[in-house]
Amino acid sequence: MAGLDKRVATYEQALEGLTDNMTVLAGGFGLCGIPENLIAEIKRRGVKGLTVVSNNCGVDGFGLGVLLEDHQIRKMVASYVGENAEFERQLLSGELEVELTPQGTLAEKMRAGGAGIPAFFTATGYGTPVAEGKEVREFNGRKYILEEAITGDFAIVKGWKADHYGNVVYRNTAQNFNPLAATAGKITVVEVEEIVEPGVLLPTEIHTPGIYVDRVIVGTFEKRIEKRTVKA
Amino acid sequence: MALTREQMAQRVARELKDGYYVNLGIGIPTLVANYVPADMEVMLQSENGLLGMGEFPTEAQLDADMINAGKQTVTARIGASIFNSAESFAMIRGGHVDLTVLGAFEVDVEGNIASWMIPGKLVKGMGGAMDLVAGADNIIVTMTHASKDGESKLLPRCSLPLTGAGCIRKVLTDLAYLEIENGAFILRETAPGVTVEEIIEKTAGKLIVADDVKEMTF
């Protein structure tokens, strides 16, 4: 890697340095906008004991679900983990630890982590099991709980287009958690459908500025649809 | 007769106002989109990061990168915007959404809601529900009045772990429209043909029948 050219040629290089027991932040909502090939590379590397932070954990055989097959995930931080039989099995048998986090709190934890804010107060979850053990403060007559930020050793991100500076744009609702994960990784790796020449992406349209991005790789994507719904 | 799912959606739609931004949960709330009056413009927010959700796509429009919070493929309408999840929940938590409609297992006279976890059963997660109930001022809960075994879901105190505390003011069941005020359910409207007596019998929490209680018409 030379200077500000973040491109890498292989997925092996893209996740160089990923080792056992690390924390990985992953973009995606359901199967939409997930870093498919980076997940496949984690599987190939066989690293174990991972803490994975992502809104969901894929489905059986696709997305983050493939990392369950070889017990690579020790702990999952997510807001919703349905649609995955192997996940349920490992959860019930105690092989897998899960920290369920409200979706907006999860997004804000990543945003805060990337922005150097160690914790924040939110009304979300006050009076619920989520608030257990957390500091409560009252502001203007309303109760809020203290939630801590999240950062990762790696962030794996799926973009649409990037340039070699690591400036990224996302396509439609495949954006979701991706730009947030991108800010909060010690090493942020973005896989995209296309790497364009510098200057093609307009400064005004960049979703993730290159300063957050360490490595960029171009891949091909299956983009599986979880709930195909069409007009009658 | 108890309201059908479609009638429940129709009744909720009467709470819409021109210019509203609305978040609709999964199930009956989703059907509300079918009953937006033609002379009214509302924008639907989907918490995965879409403001201005449109209809389901045609086969030709189908796009894996365009889904709603229920993970269904959708379209974006004219005037829509797309953003990241933190921005999406800033709108929700910041109180910018005018109306939120969502389902529940139980509500109680203090405005508590339980909708995500049944101890002993597998817990799949709260998704965005806790953020939605904490962030919105104007929430309508849609659910059946009683369980299949006849157990009331309108309680003195929720028995299940909460989704949010003291945040619910309006409940539409298949039997009635009620508001929650000062530690009681206020019966405002009955479903067509459903008696006040039946609703009293099926409401476990304190119930006050409004002086001007009305029967819904469709």
Short mmCIF file of C-alpha atoms in Angstrom, two decimals, chain B residues 12-177:
data_model
loop_
_atom_site.label_atom_id
_atom_site.label_comp_id
_atom_site.label_asym_id
_atom_site.label_seq_id
_atom_site.Cartn_x
_atom_site.Cartn_y
_atom_site.Cartn_z
CA VAL B 12 -55.51 3.29 12.49
CA ALA B 13 -55.40 5.14 9.16
CA ARG B 14 -58.01 7.58 10.54
CA GLU B 15 -55.30 8.85 12.89
CA LEU B 16 -53.15 9.95 9.93
CA LYS B 17 -52.85 13.63 9.11
CA ASP B 18 -51.72 15.32 5.92
CA GLY B 19 -47.96 15.86 6.05
CA TYR B 20 -47.24 13.17 8.64
CA TYR B 21 -44.04 11.13 8.77
CA VAL B 22 -45.06 7.65 9.91
CA ASN B 23 -43.25 4.48 10.97
CA LEU B 24 -45.26 1.29 10.54
CA GLY B 25 -44.21 -1.93 12.28
CA ILE B 26 -44.51 -5.45 10.93
CA GLY B 27 -47.94 -7.14 10.63
CA ILE B 28 -51.19 -5.18 10.93
CA PRO B 29 -49.33 -1.83 11.07
CA THR B 30 -47.90 -2.50 7.61
CA LEU B 31 -51.45 -2.75 6.21
CA VAL B 32 -52.15 0.85 7.27
CA ALA B 33 -50.25 1.99 4.17
CA ASN B 34 -53.15 0.63 2.06
CA TYR B 35 -55.62 3.04 3.68
CA VAL B 36 -53.91 6.40 3.37
CA PRO B 37 -56.68 8.74 2.13
CA ALA B 38 -56.17 9.87 -1.48
CA ASP B 39 -56.26 13.56 -0.56
CA MET B 40 -53.48 13.15 1.98
CA GLU B 41 -49.71 12.94 1.61
CA VAL B 42 -47.74 11.00 4.21
CA MET B 43 -44.14 9.77 4.15
CA LEU B 44 -43.40 6.29 5.49
CA GLN B 45 -40.19 5.83 7.45
CA SER B 46 -38.50 2.44 7.48
CA GLU B 47 -35.88 2.26 10.21
CA ASN B 48 -33.25 0.47 8.15
CA GLY B 49 -32.70 3.86 6.51
CA LEU B 50 -35.48 4.87 4.12
CA LEU B 51 -37.82 7.84 4.41
CA GLY B 52 -40.43 7.69 1.66
CA MET B 53 -41.07 3.99 1.28
CA GLY B 54 -43.08 3.23 -1.85
CA GLU B 55 -45.00 0.22 -3.09
CA PHE B 56 -43.59 -3.26 -3.55
CA PRO B 57 -41.58 -3.44 -6.79
CA THR B 58 -42.59 -5.05 -10.05
CA GLU B 59 -40.40 -7.95 -11.19
CA ALA B 60 -38.52 -5.45 -13.36
CA GLN B 61 -37.93 -3.05 -10.45
CA LEU B 62 -36.82 -5.75 -7.99
CA ASP B 63 -33.60 -4.63 -6.29
CA ALA B 64 -31.70 -6.56 -3.59
CA ASP B 65 -30.31 -3.22 -2.34
CA MET B 66 -33.76 -1.76 -1.69
CA ILE B 67 -35.55 -3.29 1.29
CA ASN B 68 -37.68 -2.18 4.23
CA ALA B 69 -37.16 -2.92 7.93
CA GLY B 70 -39.11 -6.16 7.50
CA LYS B 71 -36.45 -7.15 4.91
CA GLN B 72 -39.05 -7.12 2.12
CA THR B 73 -38.07 -5.68 -1.25
CA VAL B 74 -39.67 -2.25 -1.72
CA THR B 75 -39.37 0.88 -3.84
CA ALA B 76 -38.68 4.49 -2.92
CA ARG B 77 -41.30 7.09 -3.81
CA ILE B 78 -40.67 10.53 -5.25
CA GLY B 79 -39.35 12.73 -2.47
CA ALA B 80 -37.70 9.83 -0.65
CA SER B 81 -34.31 9.92 1.04
CA ILE B 82 -31.94 7.14 2.07
CA PHE B 83 -29.46 7.32 4.94
CA ASN B 84 -27.49 5.26 7.45
CA SER B 85 -28.92 3.55 10.53
CA ALA B 86 -27.64 6.16 13.02
CA GLU B 87 -29.35 8.92 11.03
CA SER B 88 -32.50 6.82 10.86
CA PHE B 89 -32.65 6.42 14.62
CA ALA B 90 -31.75 10.06 15.16
CA MET B 91 -35.07 10.80 13.43
CA ILE B 92 -36.87 8.29 15.62
CA ARG B 93 -35.20 9.05 18.94
CA GLY B 94 -35.23 12.76 18.26
CA GLY B 95 -39.02 12.74 18.07
CA HIS B 96 -39.23 13.71 14.40
CA VAL B 97 -41.58 10.89 13.42
CA ASP B 98 -45.21 12.02 13.84
CA LEU B 99 -46.83 8.62 14.30
CA THR B 100 -45.53 5.14 15.12
CA VAL B 101 -47.75 2.07 14.83
CA LEU B 102 -46.59 -1.23 16.24
CA GLY B 103 -47.82 -4.53 17.66
CA ALA B 104 -47.45 -5.81 21.23
CA PHE B 105 -48.02 -8.82 23.51
CA GLU B 106 -49.25 -6.69 26.41
CA VAL B 107 -49.85 -3.09 27.48
CA ASP B 108 -50.77 -1.84 30.91
CA VAL B 109 -52.54 1.08 32.61
CA GLU B 110 -49.21 2.87 33.16
CA GLY B 111 -48.49 2.92 29.42
CA ASN B 112 -45.88 0.17 29.66
CA ILE B 113 -45.50 -2.10 26.63
CA ALA B 114 -44.14 -5.65 26.31
CA SER B 115 -43.59 -6.82 22.76
CA TRP B 116 -40.28 -8.60 22.32
CA MET B 117 -39.55 -11.30 24.85
CA ILE B 118 -41.41 -14.24 26.37
CA PRO B 119 -39.24 -15.84 29.07
CA GLY B 120 -38.71 -19.52 28.39
CA LYS B 121 -39.19 -19.04 24.66
CA LEU B 122 -36.33 -18.24 22.34
CA VAL B 123 -35.56 -14.53 22.30
CA LYS B 124 -34.84 -13.23 18.83
CA GLY B 125 -34.25 -9.62 19.77
CA MET B 126 -35.96 -6.28 19.99
CA GLY B 127 -34.82 -4.90 16.64
CA GLY B 128 -35.80 -1.23 16.57
CA ALA B 129 -38.90 -1.52 18.78
CA MET B 130 -37.29 -0.14 21.96
CA ASP B 131 -35.99 2.91 20.09
CA LEU B 132 -39.37 3.46 18.43
CA VAL B 133 -41.38 3.40 21.66
CA ALA B 134 -38.84 5.54 23.50
CA GLY B 135 -38.57 8.10 20.74
CA ALA B 136 -42.13 8.72 19.62
CA ASP B 137 -44.75 10.86 21.35
CA ASN B 138 -47.59 9.54 19.24
CA ILE B 139 -47.76 5.75 19.24
CA ILE B 140 -50.66 3.45 18.43
CA VAL B 141 -50.37 -0.15 19.57
CA THR B 142 -52.34 -2.69 17.54
CA MET B 143 -53.05 -6.12 18.99
CA THR B 144 -55.84 -8.53 19.82
CA HIS B 145 -57.69 -7.65 23.01
CA ALA B 146 -57.22 -11.10 24.51
CA SER B 147 -55.03 -14.13 23.81
CA LYS B 148 -56.41 -17.24 22.13
CA ASP B 149 -56.99 -18.65 25.61
CA GLY B 150 -59.06 -15.59 26.49
CA GLU B 151 -56.41 -13.96 28.69
CA SER B 152 -56.61 -10.17 28.60
CA LYS B 153 -53.63 -8.35 27.09
CA LEU B 154 -54.68 -5.03 28.67
CA LEU B 155 -53.31 -5.41 32.15
CA PRO B 156 -52.90 -3.65 35.50
CA ARG B 157 -49.18 -4.33 35.03
CA CYS B 158 -47.32 -6.04 32.19
CA SER B 159 -46.19 -9.53 33.14
CA LEU B 160 -43.56 -9.85 30.40
CA PRO B 161 -40.23 -7.97 30.18
CA LEU B 162 -40.87 -4.46 28.89
CA THR B 163 -40.03 -2.90 25.54
CA GLY B 164 -40.62 0.55 26.98
CA ALA B 165 -41.88 2.14 30.20
CA GLY B 166 -44.73 4.64 30.34
CA CYS B 167 -44.70 5.41 26.63
CA ILE B 168 -48.05 4.18 25.29
CA ARG B 169 -51.18 6.37 25.19
CA LYS B 170 -53.29 4.75 22.43
CA VAL B 171 -54.29 1.14 21.85
CA LEU B 172 -56.39 -0.32 19.08
CA THR B 173 -57.52 -3.90 19.63
CA ASP B 174 -59.85 -6.07 17.57
CA LEU B 175 -62.61 -5.06 20.01
CA ALA B 176 -61.98 -1.43 20.91
CA TYR B 177 -60.03 1.78 20.64
#
